[in-house]
Amino acid sequence: SRTDAPWREAVAALLAGAVVAAFGGEVLRDAWAFRLRLWRHRWPDLLFAVPAVLSLGTSGPQGAATLLALRLLARELIDLVAWRPARPVLQALLRRPLPLLCLSFLLTILLGTLALMFPAATRDGLGAPFQVALFTATSASCVSGLSVVDTGSYFSSFGHWVILGLVQVGGLGLMTLTTTLALAFRSQLSARTRGAMQEILEEDTVQGFQGLLYSMSLITVTLEVLGAVALYPSLELAPDGRVLPTSERVFSALFHSVSAFCNAGFSLYPDNFMRFVGSPGANLTVMALITLGGLGFPVVTSLLDWGLWRERGPRRVWRYLPVHSRVVLLTSAALGLGGALAWFVLEWNHSLAGLSWSQRLWASIFQSVSLRTAGFNSVDLAKLGTPMMLLSLMLMFIGGSPGGTAGGVKTTTVAVLAFTFRALLRNRSEVDIMGRSVPPATVYRACAVTLISFGLLFALAFLLFTAEPHLPFRDLLFEAVSAFGSAGMTTGVTPQLSAVGRLVVCALMFVGRLGPFTLALAVGLSKARASYSYPSTKIVVG
Amino acid sequence: SRTDAPWREAVAALLAGAVVAAFGGEVLRDAWAFRLRLWRHRWPDLLFAVPAVLSLGTSGPQGAATLLALRLLARELIDLVAWRPARPVLQALLRRPLPLLCLSFLLTILLGTLALMFPAATRDGLGAPFQVALFTATSASCVSGLSVVDTGSYFSSFGHWVILGLVQVGGLGLMTLTTTLALAFRSQLSARTRGAMQEILEEDTVQGFQGLLYSMSLITVTLEVLGAVALYPSLELAPDGRVLPTSERVFSALFHSVSAFCNAGFSLYPDNFMRFVGSPGANLTVMALITLGGLGFPVVTSLLDWGLWRERGPRRVWRYLPVHSRVVLLTSAALGLGGALAWFVLEWNHSLAGLSWSQRLWASIFQSVSLRTAGFNSVDLAKLGTPMMLLSLMLMFIGGSPGGTAGGVKTTTVAVLAFTFRALLRNRSEVDIMGRSVPPATVYRACAVTLISFGLLFALAFLLFTAEPHLPFRDLLFEAVSAFGSAGMTTGVTPQLSAVGRLVVCALMFVGRLGPFTLALAVGLSKARASYSYPSTKIVVG
Ligand SMILES: [K+]
Ligand SMILES: [K+]
């Protein structure tokens, strides 16, 4: 598949020249006409400029040109969207937000695939073959973290930038895409769509949407930069043992910080996180980033409400947090502690074998935090015992919390189901959580999301098993659930997958990432009315 | 564990003597006092009399004495129930039908275990050890069909009669117990309990209950006798190849007929049904019995409504069948045909390898019919390919239809979920099936039954995996789902289970058999009210 390299290189050189010329021409034209106003809309160029300049240093002109080509392509797409004959199509699409969401994600993946196929993307200068590029781009966009190659040594610095970008877009994608859509096309959206978006975003006004987008960006950038700073000291050595030069070390810190915050689980080390198994600094930083990203913006924002802390005092804040936040925090804490305890007890002689007491403790906590959706591993998952493997399937299927970077059917979904079960046992017709009743529509949504997710997972897992008759059943099952829950944990079979198997895993990642979210949106559209004795509360599930 | 045999035999002899004396004394006393009125209440004695006399011929006096001992025990239990100081306990229990149901089942299992531990129960004259007896009694009462020993050669004729009795009680148990309770203690039942029972039984009056019990008994006996007659010609040879004497052949025909109608899957042949793989007579009879038992009495009764056939003509009957019957028939047909097709295609080179075309066809259809809940196998399941194994997991989890002898979460539950999914896609707030709306309570019940069943299965499977670290993952998973869905299919690991593993499988069979049914009852107790544009229909799920 790599015999066409000289041909590809020539095309890439041509493309690089064309792109640099086009970009230069545009800049000159705008400068000539003093159309400074237009530059306000050129902020995406700035996004590409920084990595382009950095790529010049590490991957040479080809990397920079590739980035500019991608930017040009994005620009053309935006122009296409604004193009008059395309408007009816766009408007028809805008009336159906779910296909739009899926299309945006597909487009992101295709652009990412294209970028990773460029010669500049791999260290050997040949570019990734189509299926490797597609798998990596899907895995990055769906923040799954599964990989058929060793991300660190296979891809070049440019390739790593592409993955970083896809992870960032994919991790925040569901929230930002929805918010951006609501913001950008608010007049064209149908009432139903707007209603659904308001339901998900918990904001009703344009100011609300803008504020949300602003605070999300601010929180993301701040936490990722802080995370990178905290990780920097731990990343002294390259995977091969040499001391990393400062620029690469900065990038590595940034890459792992973004990967952790977006719950992506991509690592530049071939052993993922195993070398840091007992290192408190790296463990705490990554766990904090995973947790903050996985709790979801509504929860983080409610915790960052300084007014509440000042007014009520730290001891009484809990009672004044929104029910959604309290449910998320309690469920996450319960799953985290339970998972760590289970890992410690059940894995003592399996994946934790040969480690010291403190390493075992660190590894258990880290694995529990990372397992549900982040996908970093500080121990070898090929040694996983069957009982913990089974528990892991459940935890990966549950995933993180809604409105953040996490995958899975979401903690709140499971919490609602648990409280519904309690109501059932108590023979009550209404489900209440913490003195608030949960609307029947939410219960219905939680059931629908869980059951349909399970059905989709089953159907795709069936395809995977059919495509891979020779790989071990246990490992494939783990792989399927891991891909579907955007967890990215693997016992090591990912690189052994056949071409068809890789495609099925891509489908699992895509469906698993978008399925629960879009389902929750879809089910949210048809609400049943009912009168209840408790005041009603809103809990986002899926 | 079999060193205590002489001791046991002495006890058994003593017991036999005591029982015969007590029984004789009772009969004499009643005859002396001319208390003929009392004999009306002695009909259970007749139930024991036939097998007791037959046992005298095959297992000698010990078998007959054992049966009489059991009868005495049952009598004492009935007396205990009627005992004045026990009344408050009984009445408290009657107000809670679900614990009562579970207790009755547990009691049946314990009595069965006791019976199978008697020396007369096994062919070696030592009696089954406790855990073998418990496992077999649980498997028979829960109509699962899993077995840790070869049922045919391990147990004596008396043992087979016990298993047959347990299968009959267990297969019809859920329906008959509910009906009998409703009938016997109608004045003591709380309004809520009565409401729930009426919901399940679809009858509101005492006459209705009595009629139901009568028609159920009639249908069962008729079909089982017809089945035995149809099976008789096929059962010419014993497992070891010798020609069966007529009395044993009659019993074998009866045993397999009851086992098939009750969806139990117990066979007296060590290879289960594999010797009949291409035999049309045996295949058709067993499939018919499985299907009729698995469709449930409400459906069979509605199909046996001669008035409807006469009045509407055979071509228009379909339209006048209750929606519940049509849903059951359509879902069963779809699952059966789909399963047969899948088995034929996916298993061509696995479990069907080496068979002729016609054998493959027969085996596919038979396996598809038997798989979901009956548990007979005409091919070697150890050779099952992974894709079909995965499909089998789903089919076994679904099981048969409610109100019959089948297990699993039931076809109607899945049908309601599928139609709910359709309503979701069409963005409709009400779920309709065949022009009738399904009440929200039913949708809710279907979701609850499926999700909670899944949760219970997961928890118990986790225990099984923890108890059996050395058995293959795939086989254990299959075993767990098979036990939970009362399917009784196995890839052959049942006898290899450890003592703890056997207990867990017993729990799986018990919870899987009673769980969905009691859940459906429990959820049915709290109904939500809503007004709908379609006329409402009632569909029994779970
Ligand atoms: K991940
Ligand atoms: K069975």
PDB file of N, CA and C in Angstrom, chain A residues 266-321:
ATOM      1  N   PHE A 266      -5.393   9.229  24.193  1.00  0.00           N
ATOM      2  CA  PHE A 266      -4.238   9.089  23.309  1.00  0.00           C
ATOM      3  C   PHE A 266      -2.975   9.419  24.083  1.00  0.00           C
ATOM      4  N   SER A 267      -1.954   8.600  23.905  1.00  0.00           N
ATOM      5  CA  SER A 267      -0.690   8.864  24.568  1.00  0.00           C
ATOM      6  C   SER A 267       0.423   8.762  23.548  1.00  0.00           C
ATOM      7  N   LEU A 268       1.488   9.518  23.749  1.00  0.00           N
ATOM      8  CA  LEU A 268       2.617   9.430  22.829  1.00  0.00           C
ATOM      9  C   LEU A 268       3.563   8.308  23.221  1.00  0.00           C
ATOM     10  N   TYR A 269       3.267   7.633  24.352  1.00  0.00           N
ATOM     11  CA  TYR A 269       4.125   6.548  24.806  1.00  0.00           C
ATOM     12  C   TYR A 269       3.541   5.209  24.351  1.00  0.00           C
ATOM     13  N   PRO A 270       4.389   4.313  23.872  1.00  0.00           N
ATOM     14  CA  PRO A 270       3.850   3.025  23.395  1.00  0.00           C
ATOM     15  C   PRO A 270       3.184   2.224  24.508  1.00  0.00           C
ATOM     16  N   ASP A 271       3.603   2.447  25.770  1.00  0.00           N
ATOM     17  CA  ASP A 271       2.974   1.721  26.874  1.00  0.00           C
ATOM     18  C   ASP A 271       1.877   2.561  27.530  1.00  0.00           C
ATOM     19  N   ASN A 272       1.359   3.570  26.749  1.00  0.00           N
ATOM     20  CA  ASN A 272       0.324   4.465  27.251  1.00  0.00           C
ATOM     21  C   ASN A 272       0.781   5.159  28.524  1.00  0.00           C
ATOM     22  N   PHE A 273       0.310   4.747  29.692  1.00  0.00           N
ATOM     23  CA  PHE A 273       0.627   5.487  30.913  1.00  0.00           C
ATOM     24  C   PHE A 273       1.346   4.589  31.918  1.00  0.00           C
ATOM     25  N   MET A 274       1.811   3.426  31.429  1.00  0.00           N
ATOM     26  CA  MET A 274       2.319   2.434  32.376  1.00  0.00           C
ATOM     27  C   MET A 274       3.594   2.875  33.074  1.00  0.00           C
ATOM     28  N   ARG A 275       4.407   3.725  32.407  1.00  0.00           N
ATOM     29  CA  ARG A 275       5.647   4.152  33.062  1.00  0.00           C
ATOM     30  C   ARG A 275       5.373   5.072  34.242  1.00  0.00           C
ATOM     31  N   PHE A 276       4.169   5.640  34.323  1.00  0.00           N
ATOM     32  CA  PHE A 276       3.843   6.571  35.414  1.00  0.00           C
ATOM     33  C   PHE A 276       3.039   5.889  36.511  1.00  0.00           C
ATOM     34  N   VAL A 277       3.044   4.558  36.540  1.00  0.00           N
ATOM     35  CA  VAL A 277       2.122   3.813  37.411  1.00  0.00           C
ATOM     36  C   VAL A 277       2.161   4.267  38.869  1.00  0.00           C
ATOM     37  N   GLY A 278       3.350   4.616  39.393  1.00  0.00           N
ATOM     38  CA  GLY A 278       3.403   5.016  40.806  1.00  0.00           C
ATOM     39  C   GLY A 278       3.767   6.477  40.995  1.00  0.00           C
ATOM     40  N   SER A 279       3.698   7.264  39.912  1.00  0.00           N
ATOM     41  CA  SER A 279       4.153   8.660  39.998  1.00  0.00           C
ATOM     42  C   SER A 279       2.992   9.579  40.381  1.00  0.00           C
ATOM     43  N   PRO A 280       3.028  10.139  41.625  1.00  0.00           N
ATOM     44  CA  PRO A 280       1.871  10.910  42.098  1.00  0.00           C
ATOM     45  C   PRO A 280       1.554  12.124  41.227  1.00  0.00           C
ATOM     46  N   GLY A 281       2.587  12.859  40.790  1.00  0.00           N
ATOM     47  CA  GLY A 281       2.342  14.088  40.025  1.00  0.00           C
ATOM     48  C   GLY A 281       1.552  13.815  38.767  1.00  0.00           C
ATOM     49  N   ALA A 282       2.081  12.914  37.935  1.00  0.00           N
ATOM     50  CA  ALA A 282       1.420  12.609  36.671  1.00  0.00           C
ATOM     51  C   ALA A 282       0.033  12.016  36.908  1.00  0.00           C
ATOM     52  N   ASN A 283      -0.065  11.110  37.871  1.00  0.00           N
ATOM     53  CA  ASN A 283      -1.350  10.477  38.163  1.00  0.00           C
ATOM     54  C   ASN A 283      -2.399  11.502  38.569  1.00  0.00           C
ATOM     55  N   LEU A 284      -2.027  12.372  39.534  1.00  0.00           N
ATOM     56  CA  LEU A 284      -3.017  13.338  40.043  1.00  0.00           C
ATOM     57  C   LEU A 284      -3.458  14.299  38.947  1.00  0.00           C
ATOM     58  N   THR A 285      -2.471  14.794  38.158  1.00  0.00           N
ATOM     59  CA  THR A 285      -2.820  15.753  37.106  1.00  0.00           C
ATOM     60  C   THR A 285      -3.775  15.128  36.096  1.00  0.00           C
ATOM     61  N   VAL A 286      -3.400  13.957  35.611  1.00  0.00           N
ATOM     62  CA  VAL A 286      -4.231  13.328  34.578  1.00  0.00           C
ATOM     63  C   VAL A 286      -5.614  12.990  35.143  1.00  0.00           C
ATOM     64  N   MET A 287      -5.646  12.485  36.389  1.00  0.00           N
ATOM     65  CA  MET A 287      -6.952  12.165  36.985  1.00  0.00           C
ATOM     66  C   MET A 287      -7.818  13.410  37.131  1.00  0.00           C
ATOM     67  N   ALA A 288      -7.182  14.527  37.544  1.00  0.00           N
ATOM     68  CA  ALA A 288      -7.953  15.768  37.706  1.00  0.00           C
ATOM     69  C   ALA A 288      -8.516  16.220  36.368  1.00  0.00           C
ATOM     70  N   LEU A 289      -7.676  16.149  35.319  1.00  0.00           N
ATOM     71  CA  LEU A 289      -8.140  16.583  33.990  1.00  0.00           C
ATOM     72  C   LEU A 289      -9.267  15.684  33.492  1.00  0.00           C
ATOM     73  N   ILE A 290      -9.077  14.365  33.638  1.00  0.00           N
ATOM     74  CA  ILE A 290     -10.111  13.427  33.200  1.00  0.00           C
ATOM     75  C   ILE A 290     -11.431  13.739  33.913  1.00  0.00           C
ATOM     76  N   THR A 291     -11.332  13.905  35.235  1.00  0.00           N
ATOM     77  CA  THR A 291     -12.538  14.112  36.027  1.00  0.00           C
ATOM     78  C   THR A 291     -13.241  15.401  35.634  1.00  0.00           C
ATOM     79  N   LEU A 292     -12.464  16.495  35.513  1.00  0.00           N
ATOM     80  CA  LEU A 292     -13.090  17.783  35.190  1.00  0.00           C
ATOM     81  C   LEU A 292     -13.719  17.741  33.809  1.00  0.00           C
ATOM     82  N   GLY A 293     -13.033  17.110  32.845  1.00  0.00           N
ATOM     83  CA  GLY A 293     -13.610  16.995  31.513  1.00  0.00           C
ATOM     84  C   GLY A 293     -14.834  16.098  31.506  1.00  0.00           C
ATOM     85  N   GLY A 294     -14.773  15.046  32.311  1.00  0.00           N
ATOM     86  CA  GLY A 294     -15.838  14.057  32.296  1.00  0.00           C
ATOM     87  C   GLY A 294     -17.078  14.449  33.076  1.00  0.00           C
ATOM     88  N   LEU A 295     -16.932  15.415  34.002  1.00  0.00           N
ATOM     89  CA  LEU A 295     -18.103  15.822  34.791  1.00  0.00           C
ATOM     90  C   LEU A 295     -19.088  16.625  33.955  1.00  0.00           C
ATOM     91  N   GLY A 296     -18.572  17.257  32.901  1.00  0.00           N
ATOM     92  CA  GLY A 296     -19.451  18.047  32.050  1.00  0.00           C
ATOM     93  C   GLY A 296     -19.465  19.515  32.458  1.00  0.00           C
ATOM     94  N   PHE A 297     -19.653  20.394  31.477  1.00  0.00           N
ATOM     95  CA  PHE A 297     -19.601  21.827  31.744  1.00  0.00           C
ATOM     96  C   PHE A 297     -20.673  22.317  32.700  1.00  0.00           C
ATOM     97  N   PRO A 298     -21.911  21.805  32.603  1.00  0.00           N
ATOM     98  CA  PRO A 298     -22.911  22.303  33.559  1.00  0.00           C
ATOM     99  C   PRO A 298     -22.451  22.117  35.002  1.00  0.00           C
ATOM    100  N   VAL A 299     -21.827  20.991  35.287  1.00  0.00           N
ATOM    101  CA  VAL A 299     -21.390  20.720  36.657  1.00  0.00           C
ATOM    102  C   VAL A 299     -20.204  21.599  37.025  1.00  0.00           C
ATOM    103  N   VAL A 300     -19.215  21.659  36.119  1.00  0.00           N
ATOM    104  CA  VAL A 300     -18.028  22.476  36.404  1.00  0.00           C
ATOM    105  C   VAL A 300     -18.439  23.931  36.590  1.00  0.00           C
ATOM    106  N   THR A 301     -19.316  24.422  35.713  1.00  0.00           N
ATOM    107  CA  THR A 301     -19.769  25.806  35.823  1.00  0.00           C
ATOM    108  C   THR A 301     -20.470  26.037  37.153  1.00  0.00           C
ATOM    109  N   SER A 302     -21.308  25.070  37.572  1.00  0.00           N
ATOM    110  CA  SER A 302     -22.026  25.273  38.836  1.00  0.00           C
ATOM    111  C   SER A 302     -21.057  25.254  40.018  1.00  0.00           C
ATOM    112  N   LEU A 303     -19.965  24.487  39.875  1.00  0.00           N
ATOM    113  CA  LEU A 303     -18.978  24.453  40.955  1.00  0.00           C
ATOM    114  C   LEU A 303     -18.135  25.718  40.961  1.00  0.00           C
ATOM    115  N   LEU A 304     -18.020  26.372  39.793  1.00  0.00           N
ATOM    116  CA  LEU A 304     -17.202  27.589  39.698  1.00  0.00           C
ATOM    117  C   LEU A 304     -18.031  28.840  39.964  1.00  0.00           C
ATOM    118  N   ASP A 305     -19.240  28.671  40.481  1.00  0.00           N
ATOM    119  CA  ASP A 305     -20.106  29.812  40.779  1.00  0.00           C
ATOM    120  C   ASP A 305     -19.642  30.441  42.087  1.00  0.00           C
ATOM    121  N   TRP A 306     -18.673  31.381  41.970  1.00  0.00           N
ATOM    122  CA  TRP A 306     -18.053  31.928  43.186  1.00  0.00           C
ATOM    123  C   TRP A 306     -19.078  32.591  44.099  1.00  0.00           C
ATOM    124  N   GLY A 307     -20.080  33.210  43.458  1.00  0.00           N
ATOM    125  CA  GLY A 307     -21.114  33.882  44.249  1.00  0.00           C
ATOM    126  C   GLY A 307     -21.751  32.932  45.258  1.00  0.00           C
ATOM    127  N   LEU A 308     -22.003  31.721  44.802  1.00  0.00           N
ATOM    128  CA  LEU A 308     -22.625  30.721  45.668  1.00  0.00           C
ATOM    129  C   LEU A 308     -21.731  30.391  46.854  1.00  0.00           C
ATOM    130  N   TRP A 309     -20.445  30.224  46.579  1.00  0.00           N
ATOM    131  CA  TRP A 309     -19.495  29.866  47.638  1.00  0.00           C
ATOM    132  C   TRP A 309     -19.413  30.987  48.672  1.00  0.00           C
ATOM    133  N   ARG A 310     -19.386  32.248  48.164  1.00  0.00           N
ATOM    134  CA  ARG A 310     -19.256  33.399  49.049  1.00  0.00           C
ATOM    135  C   ARG A 310     -20.526  33.550  49.889  1.00  0.00           C
ATOM    136  N   GLU A 311     -21.654  33.417  49.202  1.00  0.00           N
ATOM    137  CA  GLU A 311     -22.941  33.691  49.846  1.00  0.00           C
ATOM    138  C   GLU A 311     -23.307  32.622  50.875  1.00  0.00           C
ATOM    139  N   ARG A 312     -23.118  31.347  50.500  1.00  0.00           N
ATOM    140  CA  ARG A 312     -23.605  30.265  51.353  1.00  0.00           C
ATOM    141  C   ARG A 312     -22.523  29.691  52.267  1.00  0.00           C
ATOM    142  N   GLY A 313     -21.259  29.958  51.931  1.00  0.00           N
ATOM    143  CA  GLY A 313     -20.176  29.354  52.705  1.00  0.00           C
ATOM    144  C   GLY A 313     -19.911  27.950  52.222  1.00  0.00           C
ATOM    145  N   PRO A 314     -18.646  27.511  52.291  1.00  0.00           N
ATOM    146  CA  PRO A 314     -18.264  26.229  51.692  1.00  0.00           C
ATOM    147  C   PRO A 314     -19.059  25.041  52.233  1.00  0.00           C
ATOM    148  N   ARG A 315     -19.520  25.167  53.493  1.00  0.00           N
ATOM    149  CA  ARG A 315     -20.185  23.998  54.090  1.00  0.00           C
ATOM    150  C   ARG A 315     -21.599  23.803  53.568  1.00  0.00           C
ATOM    151  N   ARG A 316     -22.208  24.882  53.088  1.00  0.00           N
ATOM    152  CA  ARG A 316     -23.606  24.750  52.682  1.00  0.00           C
ATOM    153  C   ARG A 316     -23.775  24.783  51.168  1.00  0.00           C
ATOM    154  N   VAL A 317     -22.642  24.858  50.457  1.00  0.00           N
ATOM    155  CA  VAL A 317     -22.716  24.917  48.995  1.00  0.00           C
ATOM    156  C   VAL A 317     -23.458  23.699  48.444  1.00  0.00           C
ATOM    157  N   TRP A 318     -23.139  22.534  48.980  1.00  0.00           N
ATOM    158  CA  TRP A 318     -23.698  21.284  48.457  1.00  0.00           C
ATOM    159  C   TRP A 318     -25.205  21.348  48.291  1.00  0.00           C
ATOM    160  N   ARG A 319     -25.838  21.885  49.355  1.00  0.00           N
ATOM    161  CA  ARG A 319     -27.300  21.904  49.329  1.00  0.00           C
ATOM    162  C   ARG A 319     -27.860  22.835  48.273  1.00  0.00           C
ATOM    163  N   TYR A 320     -27.036  23.813  47.851  1.00  0.00           N
ATOM    164  CA  TYR A 320     -27.538  24.788  46.884  1.00  0.00           C
ATOM    165  C   TYR A 320     -27.077  24.503  45.458  1.00  0.00           C
ATOM    166  N   LEU A 321     -26.334  23.433  45.284  1.00  0.00           N
ATOM    167  CA  LEU A 321     -25.959  23.044  43.921  1.00  0.00           C
ATOM    168  C   LEU A 321     -27.198  22.510  43.198  1.00  0.00           C
TER     169      LEU A 321
END
